[in-house]
Amino acid sequence: MKSIIQNIRNEGKIRAGYISAFFLLLVSFLLTFYANRRLIDNAKLVNNTNDVISRLVLMLSHVKDAEIGARGFMVTGKDFYLQPYFGSRKATDSMYRKTREVLKNNPVQLKRLEQVKQNVDKKYNFIEITLKSIIANNGELSTEGMASMNDAKLMMDTIRTQVAVMQYEEKTLLIQRDRNLKTTSDLLISIVIASIIIAFFLVVFGYYAHLKENKERVVAEEKIKNYQDELNNRIEELATANEQLIKMRSQEKLAATGRIARTIAHEIRNPLTNINLAAEQLSTEMTEDDENTSFLFEMINRNSSRINQLITDLLSSTKFTELNFEKVSVNDLLDEALSQAKDRILLNHVEVKKDYANDICDISIDKEKIRIAFLNLIINAIEAMESKQDATLTLVTRNKGDYCEIEIADNGTGMDEEAMNRLFEPYFTSKPKGNGLGLTNTQNIILNHKGDIDVKSEVDRGTSFFISLSSV
């Protein structure tokens, strides 16, 4: 009788234990789902805030284009300087509509945007009055035109102030939304840890039930296995979501770098154009053929061209371009990149080790661009081993299901944590003669092919780059 009563009690404890575990898992899954939804929502809000800031900068930039074009016309009297003026008004209207759509849930910012748009329209009206005055007076600026030009300048100052206020508000929102994003991410990690702890206790409880109730051992183990499988699936889903979040941040960082690069390029090229115009005007007005003056004009032109080329290189390394896809053997493509670096390899006495997979599939890529990416990594590896006696360059290809993985490794100087964090930033380099755009361009090429690039490095032990590309 006592044995029967004890068995009933044990069965009740086991049942209660499984029910408790089920509810704990249910709560954990619900919290995970909730935290994941919040993470996605906060990421969208952060993206919207960055979008508003970027579009405000572009709207202000278009207004500046109109002003610069009008000035160019006033100085030279040439009609083609008015092209930015006519094109910028349509671009400004388009940017206003897009920004208004993003701000539809923020009535305060929306009202400020309406005020900016009204002042932008006034600015264009003042410029138009000034231009009409100049045309009507055969290139001379009348009193009315001078007044309109002054009004346009004052209005531009007002627009800058209003845009600055909106940008400050959006940056304040961005700080708060970044905090919310981090808080949600921390919550997600805590839920994962709690889920792992629950899984551990489930295993212990299952073992205890096995010892106490041999007859229900199979059933208990099956339940525990189901719980473990379900939990592992959730953990794998969270790990996948975290990897996708990291990739998304990398892509957003590159996109933000591209936006900043385009803005900087625009802001530099405008005054650079004015400098070239002024230099050209001065050179035509010089009556004496002075050798020293000609040298100075040549210096201005040469350095202006150099600045313009630097801007072009920066834009090329951060923008997405059209690709000419073709099926290529990744092993053959690596050999072609090695062949281009042959002189450097021989000069630095580098030993090349190749471990190519025989069952690896072809990849569909822009052959020329991927070769450039491989060559950049190979040259970086060689330069990192210039002082090594046993310099070794290792090339490995692996078949990863639907992906082809390429590893390019060296045993050179390696990188510290700070260098790793800034590795793909434009103009960041540890080379005395480097321009800091090689790895930025390499990352851009890989991301443009919807691939992934990762790096592992240890100081004085070497660096390994891992590239994943879809196979066909």
CSV table of C-alpha atoms in Angstrom, one decimal:
chain,number,residue,atom,x,y,z
A,1,MET,CA,0.0,0.0,0.0
A,2,LYS,CA,2.8,2.4,0.9
A,3,SER,CA,4.6,1.5,-2.3
A,4,ILE,CA,1.5,2.4,-4.4
A,5,ILE,CA,1.0,5.7,-2.5
A,6,GLN,CA,4.7,6.5,-3.1
A,7,ASN,CA,4.4,5.7,-6.8
A,8,ILE,CA,1.4,8.0,-7.1
A,9,ARG,CA,3.2,10.8,-5.4
A,10,ASN,CA,6.3,10.4,-7.6
A,11,GLU,CA,4.1,10.3,-10.7
A,12,GLY,CA,2.4,13.6,-9.5
A,13,LYS,CA,5.8,15.2,-9.0
A,14,ILE,CA,7.0,14.2,-12.4
A,15,ARG,CA,3.8,15.4,-14.0
A,16,ALA,CA,4.0,18.7,-12.1
A,17,GLY,CA,7.7,19.0,-13.1
A,18,TYR,CA,7.0,18.5,-16.8
A,19,ILE,CA,4.1,21.0,-16.7
A,20,SER,CA,6.3,23.6,-15.0
A,21,ALA,CA,9.0,23.0,-17.5
A,22,PHE,CA,6.5,23.4,-20.4
A,23,PHE,CA,5.2,26.7,-19.0
A,24,LEU,CA,8.8,28.0,-18.5
A,25,LEU,CA,9.6,27.2,-22.1
A,26,LEU,CA,6.4,28.7,-23.3
A,27,VAL,CA,7.2,31.9,-21.3
A,28,SER,CA,10.7,31.9,-22.7
A,29,PHE,CA,9.5,31.5,-26.3
A,30,LEU,CA,6.9,34.3,-25.8
A,31,LEU,CA,9.5,36.6,-24.4
A,32,THR,CA,11.9,35.7,-27.2
A,33,PHE,CA,9.3,36.5,-29.8
A,34,TYR,CA,8.4,39.8,-28.1
A,35,ALA,CA,12.1,40.8,-27.8
A,36,ASN,CA,12.8,39.9,-31.4
A,37,ARG,CA,9.8,42.0,-32.6
A,38,ARG,CA,11.0,44.9,-30.5
A,39,LEU,CA,14.5,44.5,-32.0
A,40,ILE,CA,13.1,44.6,-35.5
A,41,ASP,CA,10.9,47.6,-34.7
A,42,ASN,CA,13.7,49.6,-33.1
A,43,ALA,CA,16.0,48.8,-36.1
A,44,LYS,CA,13.4,50.2,-38.4
A,45,LEU,CA,13.1,53.4,-36.3
A,46,VAL,CA,16.9,53.8,-36.4
A,47,ASN,CA,16.9,53.4,-40.1
A,48,ASN,CA,14.1,55.9,-40.5
A,49,THR,CA,16.0,58.5,-38.4
A,50,ASN,CA,19.1,58.0,-40.5
A,51,ASP,CA,17.0,58.3,-43.6
A,52,VAL,CA,15.6,61.7,-42.5
A,53,ILE,CA,19.0,63.1,-41.6
A,54,SER,CA,20.4,62.0,-44.9
A,55,ARG,CA,17.5,63.5,-46.9
A,56,LEU,CA,17.7,66.8,-45.0
A,57,VAL,CA,21.4,67.0,-45.9
A,58,LEU,CA,20.6,66.2,-49.6
A,59,MET,CA,17.7,68.8,-49.7
A,60,LEU,CA,20.1,71.5,-48.3
A,61,SER,CA,22.7,70.4,-50.8
A,62,HIS,CA,20.3,70.7,-53.7
A,63,VAL,CA,19.4,74.3,-52.6
A,64,LYS,CA,23.2,75.0,-52.5
A,65,ASP,CA,23.5,73.7,-56.0
A,66,ALA,CA,20.9,76.2,-57.2
A,67,GLU,CA,22.7,79.0,-55.4
A,68,ILE,CA,26.1,78.0,-56.8
A,69,GLY,CA,24.7,77.7,-60.3
A,70,ALA,CA,23.1,81.1,-60.1
A,71,ARG,CA,26.4,82.6,-59.0
A,72,GLY,CA,28.2,80.9,-61.8
A,73,PHE,CA,25.8,82.5,-64.3
A,74,MET,CA,26.2,85.9,-62.6
A,75,VAL,CA,30.0,85.7,-62.8
A,76,THR,CA,30.4,84.3,-66.3
A,77,GLY,CA,27.1,85.0,-68.0
A,78,LYS,CA,27.2,81.4,-69.4
A,79,ASP,CA,23.8,79.6,-69.5
A,80,PHE,CA,25.1,76.1,-68.7
A,81,TYR,CA,25.8,77.2,-65.1
A,82,LEU,CA,22.0,77.4,-64.7
A,83,GLN,CA,21.7,73.6,-65.2
A,84,PRO,CA,22.1,72.8,-61.5
A,85,TYR,CA,19.6,75.5,-60.7
A,86,PHE,CA,16.8,74.0,-62.8
A,87,GLY,CA,17.6,70.4,-61.9
A,88,SER,CA,17.9,71.1,-58.1
A,89,ARG,CA,14.3,72.5,-57.8
A,90,LYS,CA,12.8,69.3,-59.1
A,91,ALA,CA,15.2,67.2,-56.9
A,92,THR,CA,14.3,69.3,-53.8
A,93,ASP,CA,10.6,68.8,-54.4
A,94,SER,CA,11.1,65.0,-54.7
A,95,MET,CA,13.3,64.9,-51.6
A,96,TYR,CA,10.6,66.9,-49.7
A,97,ARG,CA,7.9,64.4,-50.6
A,98,LYS,CA,10.0,61.4,-49.6
A,99,THR,CA,11.0,63.0,-46.3
A,100,ARG,CA,7.4,64.0,-45.6
A,101,GLU,CA,6.4,60.4,-46.0
A,102,VAL,CA,9.0,59.2,-43.5
A,103,LEU,CA,7.9,61.9,-41.0
A,104,LYS,CA,4.1,61.3,-41.2
A,105,ASN,CA,4.0,59.9,-37.6
A,106,ASN,CA,6.0,62.9,-36.2
A,107,PRO,CA,3.7,66.0,-36.4
A,108,VAL,CA,6.3,68.3,-34.8
A,109,GLN,CA,9.0,67.5,-37.3
A,110,LEU,CA,6.5,67.4,-40.1
A,111,LYS,CA,5.5,71.0,-39.3
A,112,ARG,CA,9.1,72.1,-39.3
A,113,LEU,CA,9.6,70.4,-42.7
A,114,GLU,CA,6.6,72.4,-44.1
A,115,GLN,CA,8.3,75.6,-42.9
A,116,VAL,CA,11.6,74.5,-44.5
A,117,LYS,CA,9.8,73.8,-47.8
A,118,GLN,CA,8.0,77.2,-47.7
A,119,ASN,CA,11.4,79.0,-47.1
A,120,VAL,CA,13.0,76.9,-49.9
A,121,ASP,CA,10.3,78.0,-52.3
A,122,LYS,CA,10.9,81.6,-51.2
A,123,LYS,CA,14.7,81.1,-51.8
A,124,TYR,CA,14.1,79.9,-55.3
A,125,ASN,CA,11.8,82.9,-56.0
A,126,PHE,CA,14.4,85.3,-54.8
A,127,ILE,CA,17.0,83.6,-57.1
A,128,GLU,CA,14.6,83.8,-60.0
A,129,ILE,CA,14.0,87.5,-59.5
A,130,THR,CA,17.8,88.1,-59.4
A,131,LEU,CA,18.3,86.1,-62.6
A,132,LYS,CA,15.5,87.9,-64.4
A,133,SER,CA,17.0,91.2,-63.3
A,134,ILE,CA,20.4,90.3,-64.7
A,135,ILE,CA,19.0,89.1,-68.0
A,136,ALA,CA,16.8,92.2,-68.3
A,137,ASN,CA,19.8,94.5,-67.6
A,138,ASN,CA,22.2,92.8,-70.0
A,139,GLY,CA,24.3,91.2,-67.3
A,140,GLU,CA,24.1,94.1,-64.8
A,141,LEU,CA,22.5,93.7,-61.4
A,142,SER,CA,19.8,96.2,-60.7
A,143,THR,CA,18.7,97.5,-57.3
A,144,GLU,CA,15.8,95.1,-57.2
A,145,GLY,CA,18.1,92.2,-58.1
A,146,MET,CA,20.5,93.2,-55.4
A,147,ALA,CA,17.7,93.3,-52.9
A,148,SER,CA,16.5,89.9,-54.0
A,149,MET,CA,20.0,88.5,-53.8
A,150,ASN,CA,20.3,89.8,-50.2
A,151,ASP,CA,16.9,88.3,-49.3
A,152,ALA,CA,18.0,85.0,-50.8
A,153,LYS,CA,21.1,85.0,-48.6
A,154,LEU,CA,19.1,85.7,-45.5
A,155,MET,CA,16.6,83.0,-46.5
A,156,MET,CA,19.4,80.5,-47.0
A,157,ASP,CA,20.6,81.3,-43.4
A,158,THR,CA,17.1,80.7,-42.1
A,159,ILE,CA,16.9,77.4,-44.0
A,160,ARG,CA,20.2,76.2,-42.6
A,161,THR,CA,19.0,77.0,-39.1
A,162,GLN,CA,15.7,75.2,-39.6
A,163,VAL,CA,17.4,72.1,-41.1
A,164,ALA,CA,20.0,72.2,-38.2
A,165,VAL,CA,17.1,72.1,-35.7
A,166,MET,CA,15.5,69.2,-37.4
A,167,GLN,CA,18.8,67.3,-37.6
A,168,TYR,CA,19.4,67.9,-33.9
A,169,GLU,CA,15.9,66.6,-33.1
A,170,GLU,CA,16.5,63.5,-35.3
A,171,LYS,CA,19.9,62.9,-33.7
A,172,THR,CA,18.4,63.1,-30.3
A,173,LEU,CA,15.8,60.5,-31.4
A,174,LEU,CA,18.6,58.4,-32.9
A,175,ILE,CA,20.5,58.3,-29.5
A,176,GLN,CA,17.3,57.2,-27.7
A,177,ARG,CA,16.5,54.6,-30.4
A,178,ASP,CA,20.1,53.2,-30.3
A,179,ARG,CA,19.7,52.8,-26.5
A,180,ASN,CA,16.4,51.0,-27.0
A,181,LEU,CA,18.0,48.8,-29.6
A,182,LYS,CA,20.9,47.9,-27.2
A,183,THR,CA,18.4,47.3,-24.4
A,184,THR,CA,16.4,45.0,-26.5
A,185,SER,CA,19.5,43.1,-27.7
A,186,ASP,CA,20.6,42.7,-24.1
A,187,LEU,CA,17.2,41.4,-23.2
A,188,LEU,CA,17.4,38.9,-26.0
A,189,ILE,CA,20.7,37.6,-24.8
A,190,SER,CA,19.4,37.3,-21.3
A,191,ILE,CA,16.4,35.2,-22.6
A,192,VAL,CA,18.8,32.9,-24.5
A,193,ILE,CA,20.9,32.4,-21.3
A,194,ALA,CA,17.7,31.7,-19.3
A,195,SER,CA,16.6,29.2,-22.0
A,196,ILE,CA,19.9,27.4,-21.7
A,197,ILE,CA,19.6,27.2,-17.9
A,198,ILE,CA,16.1,25.8,-18.3
A,199,ALA,CA,17.4,23.2,-20.7
A,200,PHE,CA,20.0,22.2,-18.2
A,201,PHE,CA,17.5,21.7,-15.5
A,202,LEU,CA,15.3,19.8,-17.9
A,203,VAL,CA,18.1,17.3,-18.5
A,204,VAL,CA,18.7,16.9,-14.7
A,205,PHE,CA,15.0,16.5,-14.1
A,206,GLY,CA,14.8,13.8,-16.8
A,207,TYR,CA,17.6,11.9,-15.4
A,208,TYR,CA,16.0,12.0,-12.0
A,209,ALA,CA,12.7,10.8,-13.4
A,210,HIS,CA,14.6,7.9,-15.1
A,211,LEU,CA,16.0,6.8,-11.8
A,212,LYS,CA,12.7,7.0,-9.9
A,213,GLU,CA,10.3,5.7,-12.5
A,214,ASN,CA,11.9,3.0,-14.7
A,215,LYS,CA,8.5,2.2,-16.4
A,216,GLU,CA,8.1,5.8,-17.7
A,217,ARG,CA,11.8,6.2,-18.7
A,218,VAL,CA,11.1,6.0,-22.4
A,219,VAL,CA,8.3,8.5,-22.3
A,220,ALA,CA,10.3,10.9,-20.0
A,221,GLU,CA,13.4,10.8,-22.3
A,222,GLU,CA,11.2,11.4,-25.3
A,223,LYS,CA,9.7,14.5,-23.8
A,224,ILE,CA,13.1,15.8,-22.7
A,225,LYS,CA,14.5,15.2,-26.2
A,226,ASN,CA,11.6,17.0,-27.7
A,227,TYR,CA,12.1,20.0,-25.4
A,228,GLN,CA,15.8,20.0,-26.1
A,229,ASP,CA,15.3,19.8,-29.9
A,230,GLU,CA,12.8,22.7,-29.7
A,231,LEU,CA,15.1,24.7,-27.5
A,232,ASN,CA,18.1,24.1,-29.8
A,233,ASN,CA,16.0,25.1,-32.8
A,234,ARG,CA,15.2,28.3,-31.1
A,235,ILE,CA,18.8,28.9,-30.1
A,236,GLU,CA,19.8,28.3,-33.7
A,237,GLU,CA,17.2,30.7,-35.0
A,238,LEU,CA,18.4,33.3,-32.5
A,239,ALA,CA,22.0,32.7,-33.6
A,240,THR,CA,21.0,33.0,-37.3
A,241,ALA,CA,19.0,36.2,-36.5
A,242,ASN,CA,22.1,37.6,-34.7
A,243,GLU,CA,24.4,36.8,-37.7
A,244,GLN,CA,21.9,38.5,-40.0
A,245,LEU,CA,21.8,41.5,-37.7
A,246,ILE,CA,25.6,41.8,-37.8
A,247,LYS,CA,25.6,41.5,-41.6
A,248,MET,CA,22.8,44.1,-41.8
A,249,ARG,CA,24.8,46.5,-39.6
A,250,SER,CA,27.9,45.9,-41.8
A,251,GLN,CA,25.8,46.7,-44.9
A,252,GLU,CA,24.2,49.8,-43.2
A,253,LYS,CA,27.7,51.0,-42.2
A,254,LEU,CA,28.9,50.7,-45.8
A,255,ALA,CA,25.8,52.4,-47.1
A,256,ALA,CA,26.1,55.2,-44.5
A,257,THR,CA,29.8,55.5,-45.5
A,258,GLY,CA,28.7,55.8,-49.1
A,259,ARG,CA,26.1,58.5,-48.2
A,260,ILE,CA,28.7,60.5,-46.2
A,261,ALA,CA,31.2,60.1,-49.0
A,262,ARG,CA,28.8,61.4,-51.6
A,263,THR,CA,27.9,64.4,-49.3
A,264,ILE,CA,31.6,65.2,-48.7
A,265,ALA,CA,32.4,64.8,-52.4
A,266,HIS,CA,29.6,67.2,-53.2
A,267,GLU,CA,30.6,69.7,-50.6
A,268,ILE,CA,34.3,69.6,-51.8
A,269,ARG,CA,33.6,69.7,-55.5
A,270,ASN,CA,31.4,72.8,-55.3
A,271,PRO,CA,34.2,75.0,-53.9
A,272,LEU,CA,36.7,73.2,-56.1
A,273,THR,CA,34.6,74.2,-59.1
A,274,ASN,CA,34.6,77.8,-57.9
A,275,ILE,CA,38.4,77.7,-57.5
A,276,ASN,CA,38.9,76.3,-61.0
A,277,LEU,CA,36.5,79.0,-62.4
A,278,ALA,CA,38.3,81.7,-60.6
A,279,ALA,CA,41.7,80.4,-61.7
A,280,GLU,CA,40.4,80.2,-65.3
A,281,GLN,CA,39.0,83.7,-65.1
A,282,LEU,CA,42.3,85.1,-63.7
A,283,SER,CA,44.4,83.3,-66.3
A,284,THR,CA,42.3,84.9,-69.1
A,285,GLU,CA,42.6,88.3,-67.6
A,286,MET,CA,46.4,88.2,-67.2
A,287,THR,CA,48.0,90.5,-69.8
A,288,GLU,CA,51.6,89.7,-69.0
A,289,ASP,CA,53.2,86.4,-69.8
A,290,ASP,CA,54.8,85.8,-66.4
A,291,GLU,CA,56.6,82.4,-66.0
A,292,ASN,CA,56.0,82.4,-62.2
A,293,THR,CA,52.3,83.2,-62.6
A,294,SER,CA,51.9,80.3,-65.1
A,295,PHE,CA,53.6,78.0,-62.7
A,296,LEU,CA,51.1,79.0,-59.9
A,297,PHE,CA,48.2,78.4,-62.2
A,298,GLU,CA,49.6,75.0,-63.2
A,299,MET,CA,50.0,74.2,-59.5
A,300,ILE,CA,46.3,75.1,-58.8
A,301,ASN,CA,45.1,72.9,-61.7
A,302,ARG,CA,47.3,70.0,-60.8
A,303,ASN,CA,46.2,69.9,-57.1
A,304,SER,CA,42.6,70.5,-58.1
A,305,SER,CA,42.8,67.4,-60.3
A,306,ARG,CA,44.4,65.4,-57.5
A,307,ILE,CA,41.7,66.3,-55.1
A,308,ASN,CA,39.1,65.4,-57.7
A,309,GLN,CA,40.7,62.0,-58.3
A,310,LEU,CA,40.8,61.3,-54.5
A,311,ILE,CA,37.1,62.0,-54.3
A,312,THR,CA,36.5,59.8,-57.3
A,313,ASP,CA,38.5,56.9,-55.7
A,314,LEU,CA,36.5,57.3,-52.5
A,315,LEU,CA,33.1,57.2,-54.3
A,316,SER,CA,34.2,54.2,-56.4
A,317,SER,CA,35.2,52.2,-53.2
A,318,THR,CA,31.8,52.7,-51.5
A,319,LYS,CA,29.2,52.6,-54.3
A,320,PHE,CA,27.3,49.6,-55.7
A,321,THR,CA,28.0,49.1,-59.4
A,322,GLU,CA,26.6,47.0,-62.2
A,323,LEU,CA,28.0,43.5,-62.4
A,324,ASN,CA,28.7,41.4,-65.5
A,325,PHE,CA,28.0,37.9,-64.1
A,326,GLU,CA,29.6,34.8,-65.6
A,327,LYS,CA,30.3,31.2,-64.3
A,328,VAL,CA,33.9,30.9,-63.1
A,329,SER,CA,35.9,28.3,-61.3
A,330,VAL,CA,37.0,29.8,-58.0
A,331,ASN,CA,40.2,27.8,-58.0
A,332,ASP,CA,41.2,29.1,-61.5
A,333,LEU,CA,40.3,32.7,-60.4
A,334,LEU,CA,42.6,32.4,-57.4
A,335,ASP,CA,45.4,31.1,-59.6
A,336,GLU,CA,44.9,34.1,-61.9
A,337,ALA,CA,45.2,36.5,-58.9
A,338,LEU,CA,48.3,34.7,-57.8
A,339,SER,CA,49.8,35.1,-61.2
A,340,GLN,CA,49.3,38.9,-61.1
A,341,ALA,CA,51.1,39.0,-57.8
A,342,LYS,CA,53.9,36.7,-58.9
A,343,ASP,CA,56.6,39.4,-58.9
A,344,ARG,CA,55.8,40.4,-55.3
A,345,ILE,CA,55.7,36.8,-54.2
A,346,LEU,CA,59.2,36.1,-55.7
A,347,LEU,CA,60.6,39.4,-54.4
A,348,ASN,CA,59.6,38.8,-50.8
A,349,HIS,CA,60.4,35.0,-50.9
A,350,VAL,CA,56.9,34.0,-50.0
A,351,GLU,CA,56.0,30.3,-49.9
A,352,VAL,CA,52.5,29.7,-51.3
A,353,LYS,CA,50.4,26.8,-50.0
A,354,LYS,CA,47.2,25.9,-51.8
A,355,ASP,CA,44.5,23.6,-50.5
A,356,TYR,CA,41.8,23.6,-53.1
A,357,ALA,CA,38.7,21.5,-52.8
A,358,ASN,CA,38.2,19.2,-55.9
A,359,ASP,CA,34.4,19.0,-55.5
A,360,ILE,CA,33.9,22.7,-55.3
A,361,CYS,CA,31.2,24.2,-57.6
A,362,ASP,CA,31.6,27.2,-60.0
A,363,ILE,CA,30.5,30.6,-58.8
A,364,SER,CA,28.5,33.2,-60.8
A,365,ILE,CA,30.3,36.5,-60.4
A,366,ASP,CA,31.8,39.6,-62.1
A,367,LYS,CA,35.2,37.9,-62.8
A,368,GLU,CA,37.2,41.1,-63.1
A,369,LYS,CA,35.9,42.6,-59.8
A,370,ILE,CA,36.3,39.4,-57.7
A,371,ARG,CA,39.8,39.1,-59.1
A,372,ILE,CA,40.5,42.6,-57.9
A,373,ALA,CA,39.2,41.7,-54.4
A,374,PHE,CA,41.3,38.5,-54.3
A,375,LEU,CA,44.4,40.4,-55.5
A,376,ASN,CA,43.9,43.1,-52.8
A,377,LEU,CA,43.8,40.5,-50.1
A,378,ILE,CA,46.9,38.6,-51.5
A,379,ILE,CA,48.9,41.8,-51.8
A,380,ASN,CA,47.9,42.8,-48.2
A,381,ALA,CA,49.0,39.4,-47.0
A,382,ILE,CA,52.4,39.7,-48.8
A,383,GLU,CA,53.0,43.2,-47.4
A,384,ALA,CA,52.2,42.0,-43.9
A,385,MET,CA,55.0,39.4,-44.2
A,386,GLU,CA,57.8,41.6,-45.6
A,387,SER,CA,59.9,41.1,-42.4
A,388,LYS,CA,59.2,37.4,-42.0
A,389,GLN,CA,61.9,34.8,-42.8
A,390,ASP,CA,59.3,32.0,-43.2
A,391,ALA,CA,56.6,34.0,-44.9
A,392,THR,CA,53.8,31.7,-46.0
A,393,LEU,CA,50.7,32.6,-48.0
A,394,THR,CA,47.9,30.0,-47.6
A,395,LEU,CA,44.9,29.7,-50.0
A,396,VAL,CA,42.0,27.4,-49.2
A,397,THR,CA,38.7,26.7,-50.9
A,398,ARG,CA,35.9,24.8,-49.3
A,399,ASN,CA,32.4,23.6,-50.4
A,400,LYS,CA,29.8,24.8,-47.8
A,401,GLY,CA,26.6,23.5,-49.4
A,402,ASP,CA,25.1,26.4,-51.4
A,403,TYR,CA,28.2,28.5,-50.7
A,404,CYS,CA,31.8,28.5,-51.7
A,405,GLU,CA,34.2,29.6,-48.9
A,406,ILE,CA,37.7,31.1,-49.8
A,407,GLU,CA,40.3,31.6,-47.1
A,408,ILE,CA,43.4,33.8,-47.7
A,409,ALA,CA,45.8,33.6,-44.8
A,410,ASP,CA,49.2,34.8,-43.9
A,411,ASN,CA,51.6,34.4,-40.9
A,412,GLY,CA,52.5,38.1,-40.8
A,413,THR,CA,52.3,40.8,-38.2
A,414,GLY,CA,48.6,40.4,-37.5
A,415,MET,CA,46.3,43.1,-36.1
A,416,ASP,CA,45.2,44.3,-32.7
A,417,GLU,CA,41.5,44.8,-31.7
A,418,GLU,CA,41.5,48.5,-32.6
A,419,ALA,CA,42.7,47.8,-36.2
A,420,MET,CA,40.2,45.0,-36.5
A,421,ASN,CA,37.3,47.3,-35.6
A,422,ARG,CA,38.4,49.9,-38.2
A,423,LEU,CA,39.6,47.5,-40.8
A,424,PHE,CA,37.1,48.4,-43.6
A,425,GLU,CA,36.9,52.1,-42.9
A,426,PRO,CA,37.9,54.3,-45.8
A,427,TYR,CA,41.4,55.9,-45.5
A,428,PHE,CA,42.3,53.7,-42.5
A,429,THR,CA,45.7,52.1,-43.2
A,430,SER,CA,48.8,51.1,-41.3
A,431,LYS,CA,50.9,51.3,-44.5
A,432,PRO,CA,53.2,54.3,-45.0
A,433,LYS,CA,52.2,54.7,-48.7
A,434,GLY,CA,48.7,53.2,-48.6
A,435,ASN,CA,45.5,55.1,-49.3
A,436,GLY,CA,43.2,53.1,-47.1
A,437,LEU,CA,40.7,52.3,-49.8
A,438,GLY,CA,41.8,48.7,-50.8
A,439,LEU,CA,39.9,46.8,-48.2
A,440,THR,CA,36.9,49.2,-48.4
A,441,ASN,CA,36.7,48.4,-52.1
A,442,THR,CA,37.2,44.7,-51.4
A,443,GLN,CA,34.3,44.7,-48.9
A,444,ASN,CA,32.1,46.7,-51.3
A,445,ILE,CA,32.8,44.1,-54.1
A,446,ILE,CA,31.9,41.2,-51.9
A,447,LEU,CA,28.7,42.7,-50.5
A,448,ASN,CA,27.8,43.8,-54.1
A,449,HIS,CA,27.8,40.1,-54.9
A,450,LYS,CA,25.6,39.3,-51.9
A,451,GLY,CA,28.5,37.5,-50.3
A,452,ASP,CA,30.2,37.8,-46.9
A,453,ILE,CA,33.7,38.7,-45.8
A,454,ASP,CA,35.1,38.0,-42.3
A,455,VAL,CA,38.5,38.3,-40.7
A,456,LYS,CA,40.4,36.7,-37.9
A,457,SER,CA,43.7,38.0,-36.7
A,458,GLU,CA,46.2,37.7,-33.9
A,459,VAL,CA,49.2,40.0,-33.3
A,460,ASP,CA,52.5,38.5,-34.5
A,461,ARG,CA,50.6,35.3,-35.6
A,462,GLY,CA,49.0,36.4,-38.8
A,463,THR,CA,45.6,37.2,-40.4
A,464,SER,CA,43.0,35.1,-42.2
A,465,PHE,CA,40.2,36.5,-44.5
A,466,PHE,CA,37.2,34.4,-45.1
A,467,ILE,CA,35.0,35.1,-48.2
A,468,SER,CA,31.7,33.3,-48.9
A,469,LEU,CA,30.1,33.4,-52.3
A,470,SER,CA,27.0,31.6,-53.7
A,471,SER,CA,27.8,28.6,-55.8
A,472,VAL,CA,25.9,27.6,-59.0
